[in-house]
PDB file of C-alpha atoms in Angstrom:
ATOM      1  CA  LEU D1177     100.180 200.660 242.228  1.00  0.00           C
ATOM      2  CA  GLU D1178     102.047 203.744 240.637  1.00  0.00           C
ATOM      3  CA  ASP D1179      99.959 203.089 237.273  1.00  0.00           C
ATOM      4  CA  GLN D1180      96.556 203.032 239.233  1.00  0.00           C
ATOM      5  CA  LEU D1181      97.697 206.025 241.714  1.00  0.00           C
ATOM      6  CA  ARG D1182      98.660 208.061 238.400  1.00  0.00           C
ATOM      7  CA  TYR D1183      95.618 207.291 236.275  1.00  0.00           C
ATOM      8  CA  MET D1184      93.217 207.768 239.378  1.00  0.00           C
ATOM      9  CA  ALA D1185      94.788 211.498 239.954  1.00  0.00           C
ATOM     10  CA  GLU D1186      94.495 212.378 236.166  1.00  0.00           C
ATOM     11  CA  LYS D1187      90.731 211.087 236.178  1.00  0.00           C
ATOM     12  CA  ALA D1188      90.181 213.374 239.568  1.00  0.00           C
ATOM     13  CA  ALA D1189      88.483 210.395 240.665  1.00  0.00           C
ATOM     14  CA  PRO D1190      88.008 209.332 244.494  1.00  0.00           C
ATOM     15  CA  VAL D1191      87.853 205.207 243.232  1.00  0.00           C
ATOM     16  CA  SER D1192      89.619 203.680 241.230  1.00  0.00           C
ATOM     17  CA  TYR D1193      89.788 200.085 240.287  1.00  0.00           C
ATOM     18  CA  THR D1194      92.172 197.670 237.877  1.00  0.00           C
ATOM     19  CA  ASP D1195      91.218 194.343 235.955  1.00  0.00           C
ATOM     20  CA  TYR D1196      92.714 191.384 237.548  1.00  0.00           C
ATOM     21  CA  SER D1197      94.010 187.908 236.589  1.00  0.00           C
ATOM     22  CA  THR D1198      93.913 184.656 238.384  1.00  0.00           C
ATOM     23  CA  GLY D1199      96.673 182.226 239.526  1.00  0.00           C
ATOM     24  CA  VAL D1200      96.622 178.936 241.405  1.00  0.00           C
ATOM     25  CA  ALA D1201      98.016 179.004 244.984  1.00  0.00           C
ATOM     26  CA  HIS D1202     101.306 176.745 244.736  1.00  0.00           C
ATOM     27  CA  ASP D1203     101.865 179.099 241.355  1.00  0.00           C
ATOM     28  CA  ILE D1204     100.308 182.324 241.250  1.00  0.00           C
ATOM     29  CA  TYR D1205     101.269 182.752 237.460  1.00  0.00           C
ATOM     30  CA  HIS D1206      99.735 179.528 236.158  1.00  0.00           C
ATOM     31  CA  PRO D1207      96.117 180.594 235.634  1.00  0.00           C
ATOM     32  CA  ALA D1208      93.691 179.030 237.806  1.00  0.00           C
ATOM     33  CA  GLY D1209      90.942 178.933 235.011  1.00  0.00           C
ATOM     34  CA  PHE D1210      88.583 181.091 236.581  1.00  0.00           C
ATOM     35  CA  TYR D1211      87.519 184.654 235.982  1.00  0.00           C
ATOM     36  CA  LYS D1212      84.762 186.990 235.822  1.00  0.00           C
ATOM     37  CA  SER D1213      84.856 190.746 234.249  1.00  0.00           C
ATOM     38  CA  ALA D1214      86.139 193.601 236.466  1.00  0.00           C
ATOM     39  CA  GLN D1215      84.402 195.698 234.323  1.00  0.00           C
ATOM     40  CA  PHE D1216      81.322 197.854 234.801  1.00  0.00           C
ATOM     41  CA  ASP D1217      78.870 198.403 231.856  1.00  0.00           C
ATOM     42  CA  THR D1218      76.850 201.301 232.540  1.00  0.00           C
ATOM     43  CA  PRO D1219      76.123 203.711 235.337  1.00  0.00           C
ATOM     44  CA  PRO D1220      74.124 203.479 237.859  1.00  0.00           C
ATOM     45  CA  ARG D1221      77.397 201.824 239.427  1.00  0.00           C
ATOM     46  CA  LEU D1222      75.326 201.152 242.644  1.00  0.00           C
ATOM     47  CA  ALA D1223      72.806 198.693 240.932  1.00  0.00           C
ATOM     48  CA  GLU D1224      74.915 197.139 238.785  1.00  0.00           C
ATOM     49  CA  LEU D1225      77.177 196.174 241.403  1.00  0.00           C
ATOM     50  CA  ILE D1226      74.398 194.750 243.709  1.00  0.00           C
ATOM     51  CA  THR D1227      72.903 193.191 240.360  1.00  0.00           C
ATOM     52  CA  ARG D1228      75.710 191.544 238.974  1.00  0.00           C
ATOM     53  CA  TRP D1229      77.839 190.556 242.081  1.00  0.00           C
ATOM     54  CA  GLU D1230      79.177 187.032 242.182  1.00  0.00           C
ATOM     55  CA  SER D1231      77.247 186.323 238.892  1.00  0.00           C
ATOM     56  CA  SER D1232      79.032 188.336 236.289  1.00  0.00           C
ATOM     57  CA  LEU D1233      81.431 190.870 238.073  1.00  0.00           C
ATOM     58  CA  ILE D1234      83.969 190.140 240.584  1.00  0.00           C
ATOM     59  CA  ILE D1235      86.218 192.458 241.625  1.00  0.00           C
ATOM     60  CA  PRO D1236      89.084 191.331 244.058  1.00  0.00           C
ATOM     61  CA  PRO D1237      89.774 193.620 247.079  1.00  0.00           C
ATOM     62  CA  HIS D1238      93.010 194.293 246.004  1.00  0.00           C
ATOM     63  CA  CYS D1239      92.008 195.893 242.591  1.00  0.00           C
ATOM     64  CA  TRP D1240      90.261 199.012 244.195  1.00  0.00           C
ATOM     65  CA  LEU D1241      91.806 202.147 245.610  1.00  0.00           C
ATOM     66  CA  PHE D1242      89.766 204.519 247.433  1.00  0.00           C
ATOM     67  CA  GLN D1243      90.496 208.052 248.824  1.00  0.00           C
ATOM     68  CA  ALA D1244      90.883 207.921 252.512  1.00  0.00           C
ATOM     69  CA  SER D1245      88.455 210.668 252.749  1.00  0.00           C
ATOM     70  CA  PHE D1246      85.833 207.548 252.716  1.00  0.00           C
ATOM     71  CA  PHE D1247      87.308 205.848 255.830  1.00  0.00           C
ATOM     72  CA  SER D1248      88.378 209.408 257.568  1.00  0.00           C
ATOM     73  CA  GLU D1249      85.526 211.924 256.884  1.00  0.00           C
ATOM     74  CA  LYS D1250      82.582 209.587 256.071  1.00  0.00           C
ATOM     75  CA  LYS D1251      83.714 207.199 258.723  1.00  0.00           C
ATOM     76  CA  LEU D1252      82.856 203.942 256.450  1.00  0.00           C
ATOM     77  CA  ARG D1253      84.434 201.028 257.797  1.00  0.00           C
ATOM     78  CA  PHE D1254      84.402 197.020 256.918  1.00  0.00           C
ATOM     79  CA  ASP D1255      81.877 195.107 259.073  1.00  0.00           C
ATOM     80  CA  ILE D1256      83.713 192.784 260.828  1.00  0.00           C
ATOM     81  CA  THR D1257      81.166 190.893 262.333  1.00  0.00           C
ATOM     82  CA  LEU D1258      80.319 189.791 258.927  1.00  0.00           C
ATOM     83  CA  PRO D1259      81.404 186.097 258.082  1.00  0.00           C
ATOM     84  CA  ASN D1260      82.646 187.108 254.596  1.00  0.00           C
ATOM     85  CA  HIS D1261      81.599 189.728 252.014  1.00  0.00           C
ATOM     86  CA  GLU D1262      82.582 192.293 254.370  1.00  0.00           C
ATOM     87  CA  ASP D1263      84.632 194.166 251.239  1.00  0.00           C
ATOM     88  CA  PHE D1264      81.231 194.124 249.136  1.00  0.00           C
ATOM     89  CA  ASP D1265      79.498 195.633 252.234  1.00  0.00           C
ATOM     90  CA  CYS D1266      81.929 198.547 252.152  1.00  0.00           C
ATOM     91  CA  TRP D1267      81.666 198.604 248.527  1.00  0.00           C
ATOM     92  CA  VAL D1268      77.982 199.016 248.270  1.00  0.00           C
ATOM     93  CA  ASN D1269      78.341 201.656 250.860  1.00  0.00           C
ATOM     94  CA  ILE D1270      81.070 203.660 249.205  1.00  0.00           C
ATOM     95  CA  PHE D1271      78.882 203.237 245.794  1.00  0.00           C
ATOM     96  CA  ARG D1272      76.017 204.779 247.629  1.00  0.00           C
ATOM     97  CA  LEU D1273      77.794 208.011 247.588  1.00  0.00           C
ATOM     98  CA  ASP D1274      77.651 208.126 243.967  1.00  0.00           C
ATOM     99  CA  PRO D1275      81.810 208.907 243.395  1.00  0.00           C
ATOM    100  CA  GLU D1276      83.605 209.114 240.095  1.00  0.00           C
ATOM    101  CA  VAL D1277      85.062 205.907 239.436  1.00  0.00           C
ATOM    102  CA  ALA D1278      87.788 205.450 237.288  1.00  0.00           C
ATOM    103  CA  TYR D1279      88.605 201.917 235.740  1.00  0.00           C
ATOM    104  CA  LEU D1280      91.960 200.956 234.454  1.00  0.00           C
ATOM    105  CA  ASP D1281      91.535 198.616 231.744  1.00  0.00           C
ATOM    106  CA  LYS D1282      95.223 196.703 232.951  1.00  0.00           C
ATOM    107  CA  LYS D1283      95.568 193.393 234.616  1.00  0.00           C
ATOM    108  CA  LEU D1284      97.342 194.867 237.696  1.00  0.00           C
ATOM    109  CA  VAL D1285      96.839 192.196 240.243  1.00  0.00           C
ATOM    110  CA  ILE D1286      96.704 188.269 240.576  1.00  0.00           C
ATOM    111  CA  TYR D1287      93.680 187.124 242.379  1.00  0.00           C
ATOM    112  CA  ARG D1288      95.094 183.577 244.109  1.00  0.00           C
ATOM    113  CA  VAL D1289      92.500 180.624 243.954  1.00  0.00           C
ATOM    114  CA  SER D1290      93.146 178.259 246.295  1.00  0.00           C
ATOM    115  CA  GLU D1291      90.933 174.973 246.702  1.00  0.00           C
ATOM    116  CA  GLY D1292      90.760 175.153 250.630  1.00  0.00           C
ATOM    117  CA  SER D1293      89.820 179.027 250.805  1.00  0.00           C
ATOM    118  CA  MET D1294      86.624 180.144 252.166  1.00  0.00           C
ATOM    119  CA  SER D1295      85.207 181.540 248.654  1.00  0.00           C
ATOM    120  CA  ARG D1296      85.118 177.913 247.973  1.00  0.00           C
ATOM    121  CA  ASN D1297      83.060 177.013 250.697  1.00  0.00           C
ATOM    122  CA  THR D1298      79.360 177.787 248.645  1.00  0.00           C
ATOM    123  CA  ILE D1299      77.192 177.299 251.417  1.00  0.00           C
ATOM    124  CA  ARG D1300      78.941 179.569 253.943  1.00  0.00           C
ATOM    125  CA  MET D1301      79.816 182.171 250.944  1.00  0.00           C
ATOM    126  CA  GLY D1302      76.095 182.216 250.393  1.00  0.00           C
ATOM    127  CA  GLU D1303      74.732 182.715 253.649  1.00  0.00           C
ATOM    128  CA  GLY D1304      77.360 185.704 254.156  1.00  0.00           C
ATOM    129  CA  PHE D1305      76.394 187.295 250.849  1.00  0.00           C
ATOM    130  CA  LEU D1306      72.840 187.181 252.021  1.00  0.00           C
ATOM    131  CA  GLN D1307      73.633 188.375 255.806  1.00  0.00           C
ATOM    132  CA  VAL D1308      75.026 191.521 253.846  1.00  0.00           C
ATOM    133  CA  LEU D1309      71.870 191.544 251.428  1.00  0.00           C
ATOM    134  CA  ASP D1310      69.754 191.595 254.636  1.00  0.00           C
ATOM    135  CA  LYS D1311      71.989 194.328 256.226  1.00  0.00           C
ATOM    136  CA  GLN D1312      71.680 196.374 253.319  1.00  0.00           C
ATOM    137  CA  LEU D1313      67.911 196.153 253.213  1.00  0.00           C
ATOM    138  CA  GLY D1314      67.382 196.948 256.734  1.00  0.00           C
ATOM    139  CA  MET D1315      68.884 200.303 256.047  1.00  0.00           C
ATOM    140  CA  ASN D1316      66.416 203.073 256.531  1.00  0.00           C
ATOM    141  CA  ASP D1317      68.113 205.341 254.323  1.00  0.00           C
ATOM    142  CA  GLN D1318      68.019 203.206 251.370  1.00  0.00           C
ATOM    143  CA  PRO D1319      65.756 204.571 248.483  1.00  0.00           C
ATOM    144  CA  VAL D1320      62.722 202.380 247.240  1.00  0.00           C
ATOM    145  CA  GLU D1321      64.224 201.594 244.077  1.00  0.00           C
ATOM    146  CA  LEU D1322      67.576 200.234 245.453  1.00  0.00           C
ATOM    147  CA  LYS D1323      65.606 197.924 247.949  1.00  0.00           C
ATOM    148  CA  LYS D1324      64.099 196.440 244.652  1.00  0.00           C
ATOM    149  CA  VAL D1325      67.153 195.800 243.342  1.00  0.00           C
ATOM    150  CA  ILE D1326      68.371 194.213 246.738  1.00  0.00           C
ATOM    151  CA  ARG D1327      65.580 192.098 247.193  1.00  0.00           C
ATOM    152  CA  ARG D1328      65.882 190.926 243.283  1.00  0.00           C
ATOM    153  CA  LYS D1329      69.352 190.053 244.098  1.00  0.00           C
ATOM    154  CA  ARG D1330      68.317 188.138 247.408  1.00  0.00           C
ATOM    155  CA  ARG D1331      65.778 186.387 245.511  1.00  0.00           C
ATOM    156  CA  GLU D1332      68.606 185.091 242.573  1.00  0.00           C
ATOM    157  CA  THR D1333      71.218 184.337 245.527  1.00  0.00           C
ATOM    158  CA  LEU D1334      68.689 181.963 247.036  1.00  0.00           C
ATOM    159  CA  GLU D1335      68.206 180.276 243.716  1.00  0.00           C
ATOM    160  CA  ARG D1336      71.467 180.300 242.665  1.00  0.00           C
ATOM    161  CA  TYR D1337      72.851 178.244 245.849  1.00  0.00           C
ATOM    162  CA  ASN D1338      70.128 176.025 245.338  1.00  0.00           C
ATOM    163  CA  ARG D1339      71.741 173.829 248.207  1.00  0.00           C
ATOM    164  CA  PHE D1340      70.262 176.591 250.802  1.00  0.00           C
ATOM    165  CA  ASP D1341      68.491 173.843 252.448  1.00  0.00           C
ATOM    166  CA  ARG D1342      71.585 173.390 253.973  1.00  0.00           C
ATOM    167  CA  MET D1343      72.143 176.657 255.037  1.00  0.00           C
ATOM    168  CA  SER D1344      71.961 177.597 258.879  1.00  0.00           C
ATOM    169  CA  TYR D1345      71.440 181.063 257.975  1.00  0.00           C
ATOM    170  CA  SER D1346      67.979 181.954 259.275  1.00  0.00           C
ATOM    171  CA  ASP D1347      64.954 183.535 257.034  1.00  0.00           C
ATOM    172  CA  LYS D1348      66.085 181.609 254.089  1.00  0.00           C
TER     173      LYS D1348
END
């Protein structure tokens, strides 16, 4: 945490994130064999966040540090009405503000992978992700180009979760 806070201060960035490693539930120091990059390729980061999320980019929540002003002044919050992906929804709202972002290329956190975790329930995760995308599409102040990115990701998500015929989420 100290390394990341120091790096965030050095870069004068209101957002900082770090890389991660994975570990199995019974021994977090034993690699889980699951890893997707935590590094953005190029700006604009918001479009990349949406485009690559869950396909080639995963950043666990505990990799991030945000200035408190996003929550105290901008009044951004986790939407607790969402069944999952409330972190992604919050990140999208933060990235809509186009903050400076500092990436610390060190694996400072461990993402614990458990067989019984919600993230292993692909149908439930797909439904939740679609809910977030639809919520973002419904925001009136979204730029047209961003709505195109979100619609494209929605279509890709439906294709990737090719078991969507079992989803209960409406408007598949």
